[in-house]
Amino acid sequence: MIIADSEGKIKQFNRFAETQFGYSENEVIGESIEMLLPSKMRERHIQHRNHFVKAPSNRAMGVGRDLFAKRKDNTVFPVEISLSHFKEGDEGFVIAFIIDISVRKRNEAELTESTERIKVINTELEQKVDSRTKMLRETLAELEASKDDLQKALKKERELGDLKSRFVTLASHEFRTPLSTILSSASLIGKYTTEEQDSKRQKHVERIKEAVNNMRDILEDFLSLGKLEEGQIDVNMESLSNEELKDELYRVVNSMEQLCKPGQKIDLDCTVVGSVRLDKKLMGNVLSNLLSNAIKFSPENSKIQLSCEMDKNVFHFLVKDSGMGISVEDQQHLFERFFRAQNASNIQGTGLGLNIVSKYLELMGGKIQCESEINRGTTFLIEIPQ
C-alpha cells in the first residue's frame, strides 16, 4: 500500500511495498511516485495521475491494459492496481493497492505455449506413419493432461486474483476512516505542546492506536484468508492436558480483555477432565475471533461467556454474548466470505472473520453453529471430535 499526495509525492510506504519494490520507506518518502515505474511509462502516468486528481474515484487502474512497476534493482514486473482517495483538510491523497501478478502472467504464457505445442503435434500426427501413431497419441495425451493442469492452475490463480482484488476494494474503503483518524490526530498532537495539554495528547495517541489496530485486523484477515486459499496452513493436532488447555484459555481471555468496553467482563468456565486433542494455534485464533466479535457487538457493562466441556468424545466450546443479535435470515449466510449482517453494516469489519473461523475448524475436523435472536444476544457452538 502506497499513499501519495496530489502532486504525486510519496507520503506512506508500508512494509509490503518495501518487500515488493526493494526500497525502504526512508528512501522513497517525498519522492515522486513515478520512480516506481519503467522510464517509458512515466510521462504518460503523470497525465493519468493529473486526471485522477481532478476527478478522483475508487476504481481499478488501467482497465484493459497491461501495467508494470519497477523495483529498486531495475527489474520490471506486471501489476494490478486499485486506487482510492481521501482528503485531510484541503489536501487530497491517493491510496494505491498494488498486487504482483507475475505468477498469473507466467501461467498464461505457459498455457499459450502448451496450446501451440499441441497444435504442432496434431499437425505432425497426421503425417506420421502407422508405426508411430500410438507413441504420438500417448505424447498428445500427456500434453493434454499438462494443458488441463495448467488451466486448473491458471483458474486457481485467477480466483485468488479476484479474491485479492475484491479485498483490496474492501480494504481501500475500510482504510479511509482509520487513515483520516491517524492524520488528523497526528496533526492535533503537534499543537498540544504544554504539560497541561497532556491529556489531550494522550486522547489522540489512543485514537491513533485504535486506528492502527483496526488496520492491522483488516490485514490479518486478508493474510489468513490468502493462506487458507493457497493451502499454506499447517495443522498441528496435539494432545493438551487439562492444565495446558486452561493456561491457553486464560491467555486468550487475558489478551481479549484489553479490548473490552467499560464494564464488560469475560467469564470462563472449563469443566474438561483429562486431555484434549486440537491445534492450539488455530483454536486460539478461533476463540480470539469469536470473543472479539462478542466484545464489538455487545454493549458496555455486559457479560461474555466462554465455556468448554467434553461429552461422548466430542470437545465442545461455547461463546455467548448479550449483544445486538443476528436475524434468522442473516444466520443462513453468516459463514460466507465477505458477508456482513444488515444490523452490523455501520460497524467496521471485513466480513471475513467467521468464514476464516469455519475453515480453521474444518481443518481440525470440527464444525460451528450459531444461535441468535435480535437484541437478545448470540451463541456460537463449536464441536471438535476427539
Coordinates of C-alpha atoms in Angstrom, one line a residue:
M1 CA 0.0 0.0 0.0
I2 CA 1.3 3.4 -1.0
I3 CA -0.2 6.8 -0.2
A4 CA 0.8 9.9 -2.3
D5 CA -0.4 13.5 -2.3
S6 CA -2.0 15.4 -5.2
E7 CA 1.4 16.2 -6.6
G8 CA 2.5 12.5 -6.7
K9 CA 4.9 12.7 -3.8
I10 CA 5.0 9.5 -1.7
K11 CA 3.8 10.0 1.9
Q12 CA 3.5 6.5 3.2
F13 CA 5.1 3.2 2.0
N14 CA 4.2 0.2 4.1
R15 CA 6.3 -2.9 4.7
F16 CA 4.6 -4.9 2.0
A17 CA 5.6 -2.2 -0.5
E18 CA 9.1 -2.3 0.9
T19 CA 9.3 -6.1 0.2
Q20 CA 7.7 -5.7 -3.2
F21 CA 9.9 -2.9 -4.5
G22 CA 13.1 -3.4 -2.5
Y23 CA 13.1 0.2 -1.2
S24 CA 13.0 1.2 2.5
E25 CA 10.4 3.7 3.4
N26 CA 13.0 6.3 4.1
E27 CA 14.3 6.0 0.6
V28 CA 11.0 6.9 -1.1
I29 CA 9.2 9.3 1.2
G30 CA 8.9 12.7 -0.5
E31 CA 10.0 11.2 -3.9
S32 CA 7.7 11.1 -7.0
I33 CA 5.5 8.0 -7.4
E34 CA 6.9 7.8 -10.9
M35 CA 10.2 6.4 -9.6
L36 CA 8.4 3.1 -9.2
L37 CA 7.6 2.9 -13.0
P38 CA 9.6 2.0 -16.0
S39 CA 11.1 5.1 -17.7
K40 CA 9.0 4.8 -20.8
M41 CA 5.7 4.9 -18.9
R42 CA 6.4 7.8 -16.6
E43 CA 5.3 10.7 -18.8
R44 CA 2.0 9.0 -19.6
H45 CA 1.5 8.1 -16.0
I46 CA 1.8 11.8 -15.0
Q47 CA -1.0 12.6 -17.4
H48 CA -3.2 9.9 -15.9
R49 CA -2.3 10.9 -12.4
N50 CA -3.3 14.6 -13.0
H51 CA -6.6 13.4 -14.5
F52 CA -7.3 11.3 -11.4
V53 CA -6.6 14.2 -9.1
K54 CA -9.1 16.3 -10.9
A55 CA -11.8 13.6 -10.8
P56 CA -10.9 11.1 -8.1
S57 CA -12.9 7.9 -7.7
N58 CA -12.4 4.4 -6.2
R59 CA -11.5 2.2 -9.1
A60 CA -9.1 -0.3 -10.7
M61 CA -6.3 1.4 -12.6
G62 CA -5.6 0.8 -16.3
V63 CA -8.5 -1.5 -17.1
G64 CA -7.8 -3.4 -20.3
R65 CA -4.1 -2.5 -20.3
D66 CA -1.0 -4.2 -19.0
L67 CA 0.5 -2.4 -16.1
F68 CA 4.1 -2.7 -15.0
A69 CA 6.2 -1.5 -12.0
K70 CA 10.0 -1.3 -11.4
R71 CA 11.9 -2.5 -8.4
K72 CA 15.0 -0.8 -6.9
D73 CA 17.2 -3.3 -8.7
N74 CA 15.5 -2.1 -12.0
T75 CA 13.6 -5.4 -12.6
V76 CA 10.2 -4.8 -14.1
F77 CA 7.2 -6.8 -13.1
P78 CA 3.4 -6.9 -14.0
V79 CA 0.9 -5.5 -11.5
E80 CA -2.7 -4.8 -10.8
I81 CA -3.5 -1.6 -9.1
S82 CA -6.6 -0.4 -7.3
L83 CA -7.0 3.3 -6.4
S84 CA -8.8 5.1 -3.6
H85 CA -8.7 8.6 -2.3
F86 CA -9.4 10.7 0.8
K87 CA -8.9 14.3 2.0
E88 CA -7.3 15.8 5.0
G89 CA -8.4 19.4 5.2
D90 CA -7.9 20.9 1.7
E91 CA -5.2 18.4 0.8
G92 CA -6.2 15.3 -1.3
F93 CA -4.4 12.0 -1.0
V94 CA -4.4 8.9 -3.2
I95 CA -4.1 5.3 -1.9
A96 CA -2.7 2.7 -4.3
F97 CA -3.0 -1.0 -3.6
I98 CA -0.6 -2.9 -5.8
I99 CA -0.7 -6.7 -6.5
D100 CA 2.2 -8.5 -8.2
I101 CA 0.7 -10.8 -10.9
S102 CA 3.9 -12.3 -12.1
V103 CA 2.7 -15.9 -11.3
R104 CA -0.5 -15.4 -13.3
K105 CA 1.3 -14.0 -16.3
R106 CA 3.8 -16.8 -16.2
N107 CA 0.9 -19.4 -16.1
E108 CA -0.8 -17.7 -19.0
A109 CA 2.4 -17.8 -21.1
E110 CA 2.9 -21.5 -20.2
L111 CA -0.7 -22.3 -21.2
T112 CA -0.3 -20.5 -24.5
E113 CA 3.0 -22.3 -25.2
S114 CA 1.3 -25.6 -24.3
T115 CA -1.6 -24.9 -26.7
E116 CA 0.7 -24.1 -29.5
R117 CA 2.7 -27.3 -29.0
I118 CA -0.5 -29.3 -29.1
K119 CA -1.4 -27.7 -32.4
V120 CA 2.0 -28.6 -33.9
I121 CA 1.8 -32.2 -32.6
N122 CA -1.7 -32.5 -34.1
T123 CA -0.4 -31.4 -37.5
E124 CA 2.6 -33.8 -37.3
L125 CA 0.4 -36.6 -36.2
E126 CA -1.4 -36.7 -39.5
Q127 CA 1.9 -37.0 -41.3
K128 CA 3.4 -39.9 -39.3
V129 CA 3.3 -43.5 -40.3
D130 CA 1.1 -46.0 -38.5
S131 CA 4.0 -47.4 -36.6
R132 CA 4.4 -44.2 -34.7
T133 CA 0.7 -43.3 -34.2
K134 CA 0.5 -45.0 -30.8
M135 CA 3.6 -43.2 -29.5
L136 CA 2.4 -39.8 -30.7
R137 CA -1.1 -40.3 -29.2
E138 CA 0.5 -41.1 -25.9
T139 CA 2.5 -37.9 -26.1
L140 CA -0.6 -35.9 -27.1
A141 CA -2.4 -37.3 -24.1
E142 CA 0.4 -36.2 -21.8
L143 CA 0.4 -32.7 -23.2
E144 CA -3.4 -32.6 -23.0
A145 CA -3.1 -33.6 -19.3
S146 CA -0.4 -30.9 -18.9
K147 CA -2.7 -28.4 -20.5
D148 CA -5.5 -29.3 -18.1
D149 CA -3.2 -28.9 -15.1
L150 CA -2.1 -25.5 -16.4
Q151 CA -5.7 -24.5 -17.0
K152 CA -6.6 -25.5 -13.4
A153 CA -3.6 -23.7 -12.0
L154 CA -4.5 -20.6 -14.0
K155 CA -8.1 -20.8 -12.9
K156 CA -7.0 -21.0 -9.3
E157 CA -4.6 -18.1 -9.8
R158 CA -7.4 -16.0 -11.3
E159 CA -9.7 -16.9 -8.4
L160 CA -7.1 -15.8 -6.0
G161 CA -6.5 -12.6 -8.0
D162 CA -10.3 -11.9 -8.0
L163 CA -10.3 -12.5 -4.2
K164 CA -7.4 -10.2 -3.7
S165 CA -8.9 -7.5 -5.9
R166 CA -12.2 -7.7 -4.0
F167 CA -10.4 -7.5 -0.7
V168 CA -8.3 -4.5 -2.0
T169 CA -11.5 -2.7 -2.9
L170 CA -12.9 -3.5 0.5
A171 CA -9.7 -2.5 2.3
S172 CA -9.5 0.7 0.4
H173 CA -12.9 1.7 1.8
E174 CA -12.2 0.4 5.3
F175 CA -8.8 2.1 5.5
R176 CA -10.2 5.6 4.8
T177 CA -11.6 6.1 8.3
P178 CA -8.6 5.0 10.3
L179 CA -6.2 6.8 8.0
S180 CA -8.2 10.0 8.4
T181 CA -8.2 9.5 12.1
I182 CA -4.4 9.0 12.2
L183 CA -3.7 12.0 10.1
S184 CA -6.0 14.3 12.0
S185 CA -4.8 13.1 15.4
A186 CA -1.2 13.4 14.4
S187 CA -1.8 16.9 13.3
L188 CA -3.5 17.9 16.5
I189 CA -0.8 16.3 18.7
G190 CA 1.7 18.7 17.3
K191 CA -0.4 21.6 18.5
Y192 CA -0.6 20.4 22.2
T193 CA 2.8 21.2 23.5
T194 CA 2.3 22.2 27.1
E195 CA 2.1 19.9 30.2
E196 CA -1.4 21.0 30.8
Q197 CA -2.4 19.6 27.4
D198 CA -1.0 16.2 28.1
S199 CA -4.5 14.6 28.5
K200 CA -5.5 15.9 25.1
R201 CA -2.3 14.5 23.6
Q202 CA -3.0 11.1 25.2
K203 CA -6.5 11.1 23.8
H204 CA -5.2 11.4 20.3
V205 CA -2.5 8.8 20.9
E206 CA -5.2 6.4 21.9
R207 CA -7.2 7.2 18.8
I208 CA -4.1 6.5 16.6
K209 CA -3.5 3.2 18.4
E210 CA -7.1 2.1 17.9
A211 CA -7.0 3.1 14.2
V212 CA -3.7 1.2 13.7
N213 CA -5.3 -1.9 15.4
N214 CA -8.3 -1.7 13.0
M215 CA -6.0 -1.6 10.0
R216 CA -3.9 -4.5 11.4
D217 CA -7.0 -6.6 11.9
I218 CA -8.0 -6.0 8.3
L219 CA -4.6 -7.1 7.0
E220 CA -4.6 -10.1 9.3
D221 CA -7.9 -11.3 7.9
F222 CA -6.5 -10.8 4.4
L223 CA -3.3 -12.8 5.1
S224 CA -5.2 -15.6 6.9
L225 CA -7.7 -16.0 4.0
G226 CA -4.9 -15.9 1.4
K227 CA -3.0 -18.7 3.2
L228 CA -6.2 -20.8 3.5
E229 CA -7.0 -20.4 -0.2
E230 CA -3.4 -21.3 -1.2
G231 CA -3.3 -24.3 1.2
Q232 CA -0.5 -22.9 3.3
I233 CA -2.0 -23.6 6.7
D234 CA -0.2 -26.4 8.5
V235 CA -2.4 -28.3 11.0
N236 CA -0.6 -29.5 14.1
M237 CA -3.1 -31.6 16.2
E238 CA -1.6 -32.2 19.6
S239 CA -2.8 -33.5 23.0
L240 CA -3.2 -30.8 25.6
S241 CA -3.6 -31.7 29.3
N242 CA -6.3 -30.1 31.4
E243 CA -3.8 -27.7 32.8
E244 CA -2.3 -26.8 29.4
L245 CA -5.8 -26.2 28.0
K246 CA -6.8 -23.9 30.8
D247 CA -3.5 -22.0 30.5
E248 CA -4.2 -21.4 26.8
L249 CA -7.8 -20.3 27.6
Y250 CA -6.6 -17.8 30.2
R251 CA -4.0 -16.5 27.8
V252 CA -6.7 -15.8 25.2
V253 CA -9.1 -14.3 27.7
N254 CA -6.5 -12.0 29.2
S255 CA -5.5 -10.8 25.8
M256 CA -9.1 -10.1 24.7
E257 CA -10.0 -8.3 28.0
Q258 CA -7.7 -5.5 26.8
L259 CA -10.3 -4.8 24.1
C260 CA -13.3 -4.9 26.4
K261 CA -15.6 -1.8 26.6
P262 CA -16.1 -0.2 30.1
G263 CA -17.8 -2.7 32.4
Q264 CA -17.6 -5.7 30.0
K265 CA -16.5 -8.9 31.5
I266 CA -15.4 -12.3 30.1
D267 CA -16.5 -15.3 32.3
L268 CA -14.5 -18.6 31.7
D269 CA -15.8 -22.0 32.8
C270 CA -13.9 -25.1 31.7
T271 CA -15.1 -28.5 33.1
V272 CA -12.9 -30.7 30.9
V273 CA -11.1 -33.5 32.8
G274 CA -8.3 -35.2 31.0
S275 CA -6.6 -34.3 27.7
V276 CA -8.0 -32.7 24.6
R277 CA -6.6 -33.1 21.0
L278 CA -6.6 -29.9 18.9
D279 CA -4.4 -27.4 17.1
K280 CA -3.6 -24.9 19.8
K281 CA -2.7 -22.0 17.5
L282 CA -5.8 -22.5 15.3
M283 CA -8.0 -22.8 18.3
G284 CA -6.6 -19.7 19.8
N285 CA -7.3 -17.8 16.6
V286 CA -10.9 -19.1 16.5
L287 CA -11.6 -18.1 20.1
S288 CA -9.9 -14.7 19.7
N289 CA -12.1 -14.0 16.7
L290 CA -15.3 -15.0 18.4
L291 CA -14.5 -13.1 21.6
S292 CA -13.5 -10.1 19.5
N293 CA -16.9 -10.1 17.8
A294 CA -18.7 -10.6 21.1
I295 CA -16.9 -7.5 22.5
K296 CA -17.5 -5.5 19.4
F297 CA -21.3 -6.2 19.1
S298 CA -22.2 -6.1 22.8
P299 CA -22.9 -3.1 25.0
E300 CA -20.9 -1.7 27.9
N301 CA -21.4 -3.5 31.3
S302 CA -22.3 -6.7 29.6
K303 CA -21.1 -10.3 30.3
I304 CA -19.5 -12.6 27.7
Q305 CA -19.4 -16.3 28.5
L306 CA -16.7 -18.7 27.3
S307 CA -17.2 -22.4 28.4
C308 CA -15.9 -25.8 27.4
E309 CA -16.7 -29.4 28.2
M310 CA -16.2 -32.9 26.9
D311 CA -19.3 -35.0 26.0
K312 CA -19.1 -38.5 24.4
N313 CA -15.6 -38.0 22.9
V314 CA -16.6 -34.6 21.4
F315 CA -15.0 -31.4 22.7
H316 CA -17.5 -28.6 23.0
F317 CA -16.8 -24.8 23.1
L318 CA -19.4 -22.1 23.7
V319 CA -19.1 -18.4 23.3
K320 CA -22.2 -16.4 24.3
D321 CA -22.9 -12.7 24.4
S322 CA -25.9 -10.4 25.1
G323 CA -25.3 -8.1 22.2
M324 CA -27.4 -6.9 19.2
G325 CA -28.1 -10.4 17.8
I326 CA -28.4 -11.7 14.3
S327 CA -31.6 -12.1 12.3
V328 CA -32.7 -15.6 11.2
E329 CA -32.2 -14.6 7.5
D330 CA -28.7 -13.4 8.1
Q331 CA -27.8 -16.5 10.0
Q332 CA -28.1 -18.5 6.8
H333 CA -25.2 -16.6 5.2
L334 CA -23.1 -15.9 8.4
F335 CA -20.1 -18.0 7.4
E336 CA -19.9 -16.9 3.8
R337 CA -16.9 -14.8 2.7
F338 CA -17.4 -11.0 2.9
F339 CA -20.9 -11.3 4.4
R340 CA -22.0 -8.6 6.8
A341 CA -25.2 -8.8 8.8
Q342 CA -27.6 -6.0 8.0
N343 CA -27.7 -4.6 11.5
A344 CA -23.8 -4.5 11.6
S345 CA -23.2 -2.5 8.5
N346 CA -22.3 0.6 10.5
I347 CA -19.6 -1.2 12.5
Q348 CA -16.2 -1.6 11.0
G349 CA -15.2 -5.1 9.7
T350 CA -14.3 -7.1 6.7
G351 CA -16.9 -9.9 6.7
L352 CA -14.1 -12.5 6.7
G353 CA -13.7 -13.4 10.3
L354 CA -16.4 -16.1 10.7
N355 CA -15.5 -17.5 7.3
I356 CA -11.9 -18.0 8.5
V357 CA -13.1 -19.5 11.8
S358 CA -15.3 -22.1 10.0
K359 CA -12.3 -23.1 7.7
Y360 CA -9.9 -23.4 10.7
L361 CA -12.4 -25.7 12.4
E362 CA -12.8 -27.8 9.2
L363 CA -9.0 -28.3 9.2
M364 CA -9.3 -29.7 12.7
G365 CA -12.3 -31.9 11.8
G366 CA -14.7 -29.7 13.7
K367 CA -17.8 -27.5 13.0
I368 CA -19.5 -24.4 14.3
Q369 CA -23.2 -23.4 14.7
C370 CA -24.9 -20.2 15.6
E371 CA -28.0 -19.5 17.7
S372 CA -29.1 -15.9 17.9
E373 CA -32.0 -13.6 18.5
I374 CA -32.2 -9.9 17.6
N375 CA -31.5 -7.7 20.7
R376 CA -31.1 -10.8 22.9
G377 CA -27.6 -11.9 22.0
T378 CA -25.7 -14.6 20.1
T379 CA -24.3 -18.0 21.0
F380 CA -21.6 -19.8 18.9
L381 CA -21.3 -23.6 19.5
I382 CA -18.1 -25.4 18.4
E383 CA -17.6 -29.2 18.2
I384 CA -14.3 -31.0 17.7
P385 CA -14.4 -34.8 17.6
Q386 CA -11.7 -36.5 19.7

